[in-house]
PDB file of C-alpha atoms in Angstrom:
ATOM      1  CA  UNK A   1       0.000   0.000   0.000  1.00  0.00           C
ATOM      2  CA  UNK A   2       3.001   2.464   0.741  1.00  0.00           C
ATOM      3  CA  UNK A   3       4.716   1.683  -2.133  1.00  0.00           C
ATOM      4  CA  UNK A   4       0.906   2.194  -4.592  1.00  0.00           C
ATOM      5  CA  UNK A   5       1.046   5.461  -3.074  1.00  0.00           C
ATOM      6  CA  UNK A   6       4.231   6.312  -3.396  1.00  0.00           C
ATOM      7  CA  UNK A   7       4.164   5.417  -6.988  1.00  0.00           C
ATOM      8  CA  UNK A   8       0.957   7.442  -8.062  1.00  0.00           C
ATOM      9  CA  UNK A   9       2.182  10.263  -6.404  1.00  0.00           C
ATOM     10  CA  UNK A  10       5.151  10.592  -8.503  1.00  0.00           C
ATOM     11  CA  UNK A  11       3.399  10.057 -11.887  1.00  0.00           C
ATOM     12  CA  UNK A  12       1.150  12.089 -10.608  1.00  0.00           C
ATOM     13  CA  UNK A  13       3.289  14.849 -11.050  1.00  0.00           C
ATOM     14  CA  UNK A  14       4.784  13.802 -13.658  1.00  0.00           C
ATOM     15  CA  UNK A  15       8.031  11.966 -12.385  1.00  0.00           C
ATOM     16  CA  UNK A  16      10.200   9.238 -13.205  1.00  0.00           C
ATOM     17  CA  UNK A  17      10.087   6.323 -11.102  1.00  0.00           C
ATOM     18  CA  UNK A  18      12.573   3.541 -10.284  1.00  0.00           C
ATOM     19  CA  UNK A  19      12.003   0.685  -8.254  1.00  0.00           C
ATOM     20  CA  UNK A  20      14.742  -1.615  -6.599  1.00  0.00           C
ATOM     21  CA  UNK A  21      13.806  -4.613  -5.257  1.00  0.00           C
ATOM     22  CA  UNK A  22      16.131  -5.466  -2.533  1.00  0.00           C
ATOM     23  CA  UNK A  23      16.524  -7.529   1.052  1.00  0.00           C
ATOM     24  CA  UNK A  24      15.234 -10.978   2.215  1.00  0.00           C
ATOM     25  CA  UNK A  25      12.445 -11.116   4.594  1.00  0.00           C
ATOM     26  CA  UNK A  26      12.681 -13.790   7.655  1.00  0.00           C
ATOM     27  CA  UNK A  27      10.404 -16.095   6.335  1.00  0.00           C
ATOM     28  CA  UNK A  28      12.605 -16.462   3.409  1.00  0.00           C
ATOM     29  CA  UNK A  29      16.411 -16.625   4.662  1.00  0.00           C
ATOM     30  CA  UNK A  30      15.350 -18.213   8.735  1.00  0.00           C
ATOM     31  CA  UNK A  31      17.630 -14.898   9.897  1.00  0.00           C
ATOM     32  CA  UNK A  32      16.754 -11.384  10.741  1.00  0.00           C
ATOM     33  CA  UNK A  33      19.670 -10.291   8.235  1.00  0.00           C
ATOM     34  CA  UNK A  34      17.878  -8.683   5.838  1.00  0.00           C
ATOM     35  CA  UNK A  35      21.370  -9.166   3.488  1.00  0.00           C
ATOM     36  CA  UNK A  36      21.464 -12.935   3.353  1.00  0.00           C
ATOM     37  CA  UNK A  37      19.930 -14.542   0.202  1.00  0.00           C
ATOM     38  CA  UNK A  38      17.051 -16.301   0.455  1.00  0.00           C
ATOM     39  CA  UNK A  39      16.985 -20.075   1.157  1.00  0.00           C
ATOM     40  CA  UNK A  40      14.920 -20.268  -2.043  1.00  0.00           C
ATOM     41  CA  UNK A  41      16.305 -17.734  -4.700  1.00  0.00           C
ATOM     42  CA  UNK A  42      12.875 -18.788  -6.701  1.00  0.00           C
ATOM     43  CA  UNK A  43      11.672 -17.075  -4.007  1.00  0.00           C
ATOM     44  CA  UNK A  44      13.372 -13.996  -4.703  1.00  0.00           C
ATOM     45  CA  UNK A  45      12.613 -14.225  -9.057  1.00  0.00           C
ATOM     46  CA  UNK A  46       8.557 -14.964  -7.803  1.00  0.00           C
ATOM     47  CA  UNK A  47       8.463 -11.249  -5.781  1.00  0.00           C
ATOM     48  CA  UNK A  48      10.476  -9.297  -8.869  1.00  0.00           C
ATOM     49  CA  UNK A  49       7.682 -10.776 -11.482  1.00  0.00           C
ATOM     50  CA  UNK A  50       5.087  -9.562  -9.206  1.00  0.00           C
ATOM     51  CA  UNK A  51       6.433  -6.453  -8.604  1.00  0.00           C
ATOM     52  CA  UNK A  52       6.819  -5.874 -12.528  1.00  0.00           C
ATOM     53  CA  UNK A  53       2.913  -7.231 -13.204  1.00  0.00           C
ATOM     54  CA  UNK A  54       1.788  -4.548 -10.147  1.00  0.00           C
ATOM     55  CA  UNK A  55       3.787  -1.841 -11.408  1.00  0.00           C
ATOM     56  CA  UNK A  56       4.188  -2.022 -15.247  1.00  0.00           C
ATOM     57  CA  UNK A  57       2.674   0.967 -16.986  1.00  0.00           C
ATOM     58  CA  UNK A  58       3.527   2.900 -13.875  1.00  0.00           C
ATOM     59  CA  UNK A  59       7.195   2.476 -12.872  1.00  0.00           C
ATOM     60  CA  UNK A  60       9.851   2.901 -15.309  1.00  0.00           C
ATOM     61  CA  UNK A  61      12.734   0.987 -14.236  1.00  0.00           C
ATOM     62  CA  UNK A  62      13.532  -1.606 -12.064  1.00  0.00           C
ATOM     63  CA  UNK A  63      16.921  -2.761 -10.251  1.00  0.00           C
ATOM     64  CA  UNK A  64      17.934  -5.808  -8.721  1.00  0.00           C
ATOM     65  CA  UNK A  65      19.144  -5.460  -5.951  1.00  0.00           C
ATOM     66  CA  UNK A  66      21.377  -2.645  -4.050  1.00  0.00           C
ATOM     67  CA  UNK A  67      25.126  -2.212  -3.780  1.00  0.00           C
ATOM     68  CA  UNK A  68      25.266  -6.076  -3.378  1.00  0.00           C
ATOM     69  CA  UNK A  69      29.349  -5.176  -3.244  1.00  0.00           C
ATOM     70  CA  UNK A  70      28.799  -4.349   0.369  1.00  0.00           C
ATOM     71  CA  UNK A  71      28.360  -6.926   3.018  1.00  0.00           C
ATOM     72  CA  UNK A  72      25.358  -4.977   4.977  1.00  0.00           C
ATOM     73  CA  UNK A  73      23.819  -5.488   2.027  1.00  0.00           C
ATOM     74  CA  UNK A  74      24.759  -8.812   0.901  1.00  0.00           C
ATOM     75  CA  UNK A  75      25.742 -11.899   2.909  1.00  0.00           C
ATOM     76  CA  UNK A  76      26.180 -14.408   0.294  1.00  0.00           C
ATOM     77  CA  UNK A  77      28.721 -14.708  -2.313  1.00  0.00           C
ATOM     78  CA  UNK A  78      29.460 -13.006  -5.689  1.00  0.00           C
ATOM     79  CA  UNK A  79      28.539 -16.276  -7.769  1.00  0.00           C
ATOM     80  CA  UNK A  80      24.948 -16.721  -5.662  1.00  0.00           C
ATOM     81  CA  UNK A  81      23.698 -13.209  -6.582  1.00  0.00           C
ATOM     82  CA  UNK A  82      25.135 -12.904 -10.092  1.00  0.00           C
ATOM     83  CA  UNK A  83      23.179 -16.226 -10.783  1.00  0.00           C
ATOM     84  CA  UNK A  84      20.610 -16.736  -8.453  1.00  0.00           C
ATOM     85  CA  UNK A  85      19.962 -12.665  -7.973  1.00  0.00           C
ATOM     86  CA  UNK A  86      20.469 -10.578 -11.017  1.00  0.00           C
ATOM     87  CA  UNK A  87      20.198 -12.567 -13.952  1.00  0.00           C
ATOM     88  CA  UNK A  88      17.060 -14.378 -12.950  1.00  0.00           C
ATOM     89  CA  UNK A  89      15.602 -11.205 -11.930  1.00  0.00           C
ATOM     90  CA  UNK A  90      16.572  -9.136 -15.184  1.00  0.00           C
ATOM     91  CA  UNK A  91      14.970 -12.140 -17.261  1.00  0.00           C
ATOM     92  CA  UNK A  92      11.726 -11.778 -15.066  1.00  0.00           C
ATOM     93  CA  UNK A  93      11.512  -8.329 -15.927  1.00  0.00           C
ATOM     94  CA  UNK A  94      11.649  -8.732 -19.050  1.00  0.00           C
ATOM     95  CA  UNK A  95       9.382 -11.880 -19.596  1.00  0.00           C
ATOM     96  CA  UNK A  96       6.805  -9.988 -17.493  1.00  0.00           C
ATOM     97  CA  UNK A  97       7.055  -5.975 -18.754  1.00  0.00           C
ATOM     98  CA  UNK A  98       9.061  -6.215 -21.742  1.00  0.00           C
ATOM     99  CA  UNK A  99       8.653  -2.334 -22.031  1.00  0.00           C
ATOM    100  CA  UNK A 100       9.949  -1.818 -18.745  1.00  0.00           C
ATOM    101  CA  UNK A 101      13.555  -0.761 -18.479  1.00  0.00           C
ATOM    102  CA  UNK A 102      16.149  -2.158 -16.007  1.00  0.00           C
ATOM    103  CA  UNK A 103      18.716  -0.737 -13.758  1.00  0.00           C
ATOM    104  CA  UNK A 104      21.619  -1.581 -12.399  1.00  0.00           C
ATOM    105  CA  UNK A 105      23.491  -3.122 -10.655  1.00  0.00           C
ATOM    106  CA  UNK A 106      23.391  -0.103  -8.011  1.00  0.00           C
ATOM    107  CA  UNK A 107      27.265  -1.057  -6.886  1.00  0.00           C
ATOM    108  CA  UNK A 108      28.830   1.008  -3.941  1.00  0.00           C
ATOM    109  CA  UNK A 109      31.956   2.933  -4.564  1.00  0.00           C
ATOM    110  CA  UNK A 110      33.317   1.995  -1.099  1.00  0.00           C
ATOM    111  CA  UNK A 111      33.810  -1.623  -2.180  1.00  0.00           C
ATOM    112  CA  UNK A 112      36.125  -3.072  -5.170  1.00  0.00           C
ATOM    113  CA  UNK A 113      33.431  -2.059  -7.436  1.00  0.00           C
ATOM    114  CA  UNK A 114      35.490  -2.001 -11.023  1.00  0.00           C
ATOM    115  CA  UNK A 115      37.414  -4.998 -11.522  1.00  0.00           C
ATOM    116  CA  UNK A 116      35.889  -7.294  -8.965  1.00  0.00           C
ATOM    117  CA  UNK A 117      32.487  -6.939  -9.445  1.00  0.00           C
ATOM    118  CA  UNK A 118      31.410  -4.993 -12.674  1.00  0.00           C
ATOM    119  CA  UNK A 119      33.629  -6.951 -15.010  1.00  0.00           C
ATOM    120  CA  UNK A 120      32.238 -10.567 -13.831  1.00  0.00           C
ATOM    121  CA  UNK A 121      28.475  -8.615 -13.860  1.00  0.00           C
ATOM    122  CA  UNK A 122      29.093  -7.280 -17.105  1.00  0.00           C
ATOM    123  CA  UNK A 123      30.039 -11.198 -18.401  1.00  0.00           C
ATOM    124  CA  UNK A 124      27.105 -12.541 -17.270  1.00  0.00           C
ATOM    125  CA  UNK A 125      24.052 -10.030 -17.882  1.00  0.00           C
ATOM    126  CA  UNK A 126      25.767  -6.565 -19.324  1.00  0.00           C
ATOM    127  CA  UNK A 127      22.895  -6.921 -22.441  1.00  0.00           C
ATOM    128  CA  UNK A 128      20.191  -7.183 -19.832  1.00  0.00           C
ATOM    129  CA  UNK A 129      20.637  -4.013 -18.146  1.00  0.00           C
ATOM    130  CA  UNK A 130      19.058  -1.108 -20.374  1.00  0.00           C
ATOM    131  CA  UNK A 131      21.019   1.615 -18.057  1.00  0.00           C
ATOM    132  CA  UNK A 132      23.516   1.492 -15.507  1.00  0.00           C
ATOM    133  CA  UNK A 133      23.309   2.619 -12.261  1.00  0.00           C
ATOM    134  CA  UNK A 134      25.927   3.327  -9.978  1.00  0.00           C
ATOM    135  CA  UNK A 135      26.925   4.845  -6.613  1.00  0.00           C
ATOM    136  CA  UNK A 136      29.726   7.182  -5.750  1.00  0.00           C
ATOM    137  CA  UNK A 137      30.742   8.306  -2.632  1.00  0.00           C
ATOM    138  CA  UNK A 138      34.670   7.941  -2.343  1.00  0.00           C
ATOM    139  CA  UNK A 139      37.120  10.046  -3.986  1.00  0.00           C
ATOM    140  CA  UNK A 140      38.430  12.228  -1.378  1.00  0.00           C
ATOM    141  CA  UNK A 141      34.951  13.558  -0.485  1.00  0.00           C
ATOM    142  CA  UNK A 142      35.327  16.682  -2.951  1.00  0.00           C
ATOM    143  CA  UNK A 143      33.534  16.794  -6.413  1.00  0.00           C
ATOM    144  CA  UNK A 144      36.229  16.687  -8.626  1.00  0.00           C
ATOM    145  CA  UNK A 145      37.359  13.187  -6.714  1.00  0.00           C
ATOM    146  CA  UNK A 146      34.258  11.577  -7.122  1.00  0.00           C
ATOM    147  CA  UNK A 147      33.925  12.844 -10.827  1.00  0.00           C
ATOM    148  CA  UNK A 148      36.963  11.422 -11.571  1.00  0.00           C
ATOM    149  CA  UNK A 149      35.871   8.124  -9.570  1.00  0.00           C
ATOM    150  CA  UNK A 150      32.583   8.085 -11.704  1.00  0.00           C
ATOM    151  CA  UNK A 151      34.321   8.774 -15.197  1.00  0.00           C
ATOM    152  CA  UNK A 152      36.814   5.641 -14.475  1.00  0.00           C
ATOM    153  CA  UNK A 153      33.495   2.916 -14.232  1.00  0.00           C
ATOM    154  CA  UNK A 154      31.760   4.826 -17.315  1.00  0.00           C
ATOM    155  CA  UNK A 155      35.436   4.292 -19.058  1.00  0.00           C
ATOM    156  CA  UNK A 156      35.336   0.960 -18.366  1.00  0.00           C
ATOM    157  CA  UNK A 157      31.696   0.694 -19.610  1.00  0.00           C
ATOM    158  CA  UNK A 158      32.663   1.867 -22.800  1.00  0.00           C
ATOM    159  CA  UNK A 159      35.557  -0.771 -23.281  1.00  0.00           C
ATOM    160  CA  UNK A 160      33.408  -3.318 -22.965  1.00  0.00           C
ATOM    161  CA  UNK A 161      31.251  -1.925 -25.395  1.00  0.00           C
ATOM    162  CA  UNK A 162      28.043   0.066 -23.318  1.00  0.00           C
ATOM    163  CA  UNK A 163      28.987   3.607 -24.030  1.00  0.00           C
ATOM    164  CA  UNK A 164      25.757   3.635 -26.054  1.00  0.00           C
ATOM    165  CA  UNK A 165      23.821   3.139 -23.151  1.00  0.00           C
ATOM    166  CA  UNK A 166      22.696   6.029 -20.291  1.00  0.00           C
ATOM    167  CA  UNK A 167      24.548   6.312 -17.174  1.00  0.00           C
ATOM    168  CA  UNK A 168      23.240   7.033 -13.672  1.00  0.00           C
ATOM    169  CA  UNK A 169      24.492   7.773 -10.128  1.00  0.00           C
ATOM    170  CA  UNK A 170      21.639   6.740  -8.349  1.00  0.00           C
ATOM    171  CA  UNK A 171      23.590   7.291  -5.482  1.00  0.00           C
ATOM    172  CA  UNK A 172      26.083  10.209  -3.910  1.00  0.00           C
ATOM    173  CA  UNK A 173      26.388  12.502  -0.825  1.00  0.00           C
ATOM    174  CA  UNK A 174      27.630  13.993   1.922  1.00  0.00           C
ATOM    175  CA  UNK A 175      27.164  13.456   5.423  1.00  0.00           C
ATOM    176  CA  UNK A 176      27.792  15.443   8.772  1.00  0.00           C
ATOM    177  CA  UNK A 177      31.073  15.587   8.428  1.00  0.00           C
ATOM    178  CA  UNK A 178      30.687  18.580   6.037  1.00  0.00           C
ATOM    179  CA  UNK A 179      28.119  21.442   6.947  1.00  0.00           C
ATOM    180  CA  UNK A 180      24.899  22.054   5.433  1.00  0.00           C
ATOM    181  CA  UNK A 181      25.913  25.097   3.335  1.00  0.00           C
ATOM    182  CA  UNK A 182      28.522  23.129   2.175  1.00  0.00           C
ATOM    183  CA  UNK A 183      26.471  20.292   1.261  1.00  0.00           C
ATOM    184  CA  UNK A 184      24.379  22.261  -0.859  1.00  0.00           C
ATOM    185  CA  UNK A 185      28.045  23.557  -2.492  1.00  0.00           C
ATOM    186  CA  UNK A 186      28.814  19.865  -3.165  1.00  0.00           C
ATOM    187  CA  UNK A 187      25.622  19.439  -4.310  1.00  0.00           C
ATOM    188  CA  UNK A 188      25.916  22.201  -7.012  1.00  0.00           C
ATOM    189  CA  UNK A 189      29.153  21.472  -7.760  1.00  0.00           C
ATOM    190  CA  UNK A 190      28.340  17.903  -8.915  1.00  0.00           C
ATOM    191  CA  UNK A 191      25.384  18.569 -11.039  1.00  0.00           C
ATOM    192  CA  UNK A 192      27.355  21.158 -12.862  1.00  0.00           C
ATOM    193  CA  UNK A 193      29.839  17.908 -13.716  1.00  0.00           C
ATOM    194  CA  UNK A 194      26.746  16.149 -14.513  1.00  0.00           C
ATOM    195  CA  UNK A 195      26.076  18.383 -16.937  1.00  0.00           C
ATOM    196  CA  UNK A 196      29.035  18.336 -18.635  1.00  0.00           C
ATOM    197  CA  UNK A 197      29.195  15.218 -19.542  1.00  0.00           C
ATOM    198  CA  UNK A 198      26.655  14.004 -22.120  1.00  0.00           C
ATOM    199  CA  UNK A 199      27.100  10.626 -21.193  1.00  0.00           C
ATOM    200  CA  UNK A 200      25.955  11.142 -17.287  1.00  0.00           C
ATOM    201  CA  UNK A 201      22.251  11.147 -18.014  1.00  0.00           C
ATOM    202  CA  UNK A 202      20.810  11.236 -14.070  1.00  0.00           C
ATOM    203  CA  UNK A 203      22.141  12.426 -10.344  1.00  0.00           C
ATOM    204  CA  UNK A 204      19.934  10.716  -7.375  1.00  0.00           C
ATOM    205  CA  UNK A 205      21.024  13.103  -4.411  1.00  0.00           C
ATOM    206  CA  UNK A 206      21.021  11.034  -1.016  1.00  0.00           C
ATOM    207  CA  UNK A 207      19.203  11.216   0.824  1.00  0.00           C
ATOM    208  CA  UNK A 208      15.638  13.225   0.897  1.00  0.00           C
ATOM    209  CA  UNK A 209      14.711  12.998   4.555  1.00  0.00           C
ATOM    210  CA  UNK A 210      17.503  12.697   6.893  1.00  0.00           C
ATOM    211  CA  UNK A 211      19.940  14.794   9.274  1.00  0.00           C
ATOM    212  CA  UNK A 212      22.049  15.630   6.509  1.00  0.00           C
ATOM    213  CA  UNK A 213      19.556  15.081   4.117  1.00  0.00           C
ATOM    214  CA  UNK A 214      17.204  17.628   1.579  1.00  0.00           C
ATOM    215  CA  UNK A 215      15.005  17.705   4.038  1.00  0.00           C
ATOM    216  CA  UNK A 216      16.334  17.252   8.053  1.00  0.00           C
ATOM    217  CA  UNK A 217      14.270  14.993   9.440  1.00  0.00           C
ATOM    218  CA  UNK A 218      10.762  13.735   8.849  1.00  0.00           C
ATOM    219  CA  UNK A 219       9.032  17.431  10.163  1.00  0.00           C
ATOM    220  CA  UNK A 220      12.415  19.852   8.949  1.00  0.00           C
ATOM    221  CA  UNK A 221      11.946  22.755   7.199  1.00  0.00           C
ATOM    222  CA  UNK A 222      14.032  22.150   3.887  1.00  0.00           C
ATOM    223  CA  UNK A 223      17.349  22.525   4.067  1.00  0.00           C
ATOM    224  CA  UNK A 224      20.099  24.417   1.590  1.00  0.00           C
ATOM    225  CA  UNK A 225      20.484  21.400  -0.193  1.00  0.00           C
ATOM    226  CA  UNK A 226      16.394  21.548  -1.319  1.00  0.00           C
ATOM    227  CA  UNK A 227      16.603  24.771  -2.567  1.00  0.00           C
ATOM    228  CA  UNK A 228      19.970  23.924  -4.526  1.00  0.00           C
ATOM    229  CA  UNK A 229      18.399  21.201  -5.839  1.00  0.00           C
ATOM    230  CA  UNK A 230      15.359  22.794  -7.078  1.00  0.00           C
ATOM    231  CA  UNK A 231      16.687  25.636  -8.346  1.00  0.00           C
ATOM    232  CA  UNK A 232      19.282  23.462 -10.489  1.00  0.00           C
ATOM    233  CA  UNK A 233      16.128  21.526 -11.730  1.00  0.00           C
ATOM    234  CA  UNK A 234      13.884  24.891 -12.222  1.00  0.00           C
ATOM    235  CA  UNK A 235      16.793  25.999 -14.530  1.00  0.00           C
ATOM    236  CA  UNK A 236      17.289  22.818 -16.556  1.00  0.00           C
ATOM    237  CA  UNK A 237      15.872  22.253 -20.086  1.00  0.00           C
ATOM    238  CA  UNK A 238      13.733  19.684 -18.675  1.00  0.00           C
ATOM    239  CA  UNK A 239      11.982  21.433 -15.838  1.00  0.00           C
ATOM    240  CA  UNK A 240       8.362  21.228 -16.084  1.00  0.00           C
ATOM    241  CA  UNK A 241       5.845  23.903 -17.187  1.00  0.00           C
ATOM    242  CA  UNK A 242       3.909  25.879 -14.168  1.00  0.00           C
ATOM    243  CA  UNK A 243       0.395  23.615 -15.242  1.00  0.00           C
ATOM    244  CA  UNK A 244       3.043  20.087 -14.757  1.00  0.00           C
ATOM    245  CA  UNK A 245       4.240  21.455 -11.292  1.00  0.00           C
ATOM    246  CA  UNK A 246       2.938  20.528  -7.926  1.00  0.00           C
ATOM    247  CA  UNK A 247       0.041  22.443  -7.168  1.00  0.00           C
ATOM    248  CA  UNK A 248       1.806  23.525  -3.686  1.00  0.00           C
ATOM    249  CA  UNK A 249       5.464  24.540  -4.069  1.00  0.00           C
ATOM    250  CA  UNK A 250       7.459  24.939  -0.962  1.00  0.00           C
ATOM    251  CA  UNK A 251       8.082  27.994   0.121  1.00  0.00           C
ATOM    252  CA  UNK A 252      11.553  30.324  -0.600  1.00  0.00           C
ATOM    253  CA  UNK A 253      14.185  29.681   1.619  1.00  0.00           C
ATOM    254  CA  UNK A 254      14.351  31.671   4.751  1.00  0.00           C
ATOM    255  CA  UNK A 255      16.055  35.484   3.978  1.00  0.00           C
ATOM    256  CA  UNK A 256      18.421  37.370   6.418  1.00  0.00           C
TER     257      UNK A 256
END
């Protein structure tokens, strides 16, 4: 039900929406670690098919998995989710909502994310992904680090021969270490890279509600980062039209 609202909201206004389905429940795994696979994988396959069927015509992409590179996110091995994960969840998609696009495979920066994972994902199911997601945080937490972090995995993308396809961070941030002036500074910094590059196609700022998120916690007034944000995607070519908006904007940032 959270998720049906979620979703109509968005298109409701006209957005874009991408769904990742990640994390074994209980019943499925017999442990409370949401990162272990399931003790069925068919398990797993059975929830993305349904999840395309419920969704198709209304979500536009969907991942499998997230940042499976990490341990908190993934107890079992490389081989287990590159077989019994992602490509039997990619052909699901596809058998189910041909038209629907898929994303992936959503790996973190902070582990060996190049040569130990992508190159073995990109063997097994690079045609199945229609874009690539990825996330960056590392590269000595300034923009011009993690750009150059972000142009070596779309390099290696285009040696193997996916140039042609778009290229996402679904993924990149800033916590408390830095303040919230200069997280909004970061945050402008990086979607002028963006849009420099005419291969980067999407930045997914993270997160929206959180202490150093857009938005500070669940009843925050919006912080720098918001208004950075939306005034970035007010200028853009693809901003909508007043009548596409949200009927109730937030309001200007404070003044003084």
């Amino acid at each position: 039900a959270d998720t049906d609202r979620v979703v109509d909201l968005i298109k409701s206004r006209g957005g874009y929406v991408n769904l990742v389905v990640a994390y074994t429940p209980q019943w499925a795994s017999g442990s409370t670690d949401k990162a272990l696979p399931p003790r069925d994988p068919n398990d797993y396959v059975a929830y993305v098919r349904k999840v395309a069927e419920r969704y198709r015509g209304k979500a536009d992409c969907i991942g499998i998995w997230n940042e499976p590179n990490l341990r908190l996110f993934w107890g079992g091995t490389k081989s287990q989710y590159i077989n019994q994960i992602l490509v039997p969840g990619l052909r699901a998609v596809k058998e189910v909502a041909p038209e629907m696009q898929t994303c992936g495979p959503d790996l973190s920066s902070s582990g060996d994310e190049r040569g130990d994972w992508m190159e073995p994902i990109l063997n097994a199911a690079g045609p199945m992904f229609d874009i690539f997601t990825h996330h960056q945080y590392d590269g000595d937490d300034k923009v011009s680090g993690r750009v150059r972090e972000i142009e070596k995995m779309h390099d290696l993308l285009v040696s193997r021969g996916y140039g042609n396809k778009p290229f996402w961070v679904t993924e990149t941030g800033w916590g408390n270490e830095v303040s919230a002036t200069k997280r909004a500074e970061m945050l402008r910094g990086m979607m002028t890279e963006m849009s420099r590059r005419p291969w980067w196609n999407k930045l997914f700022w993270y997160d929206s509600h959180s202490e150093h998120g857009l938005i500070p916690g669940e009843n925050a007034a919006p912080g720098p980062s918001f208004y950075a944000y939306r005034d970035i995607i007010a200028a853009s070519p693809f901003a909508p039209t007043p009548a596409e908006g949200p009927s109730n904007p937030p309001p200007p940032p404070p003044t003084g």
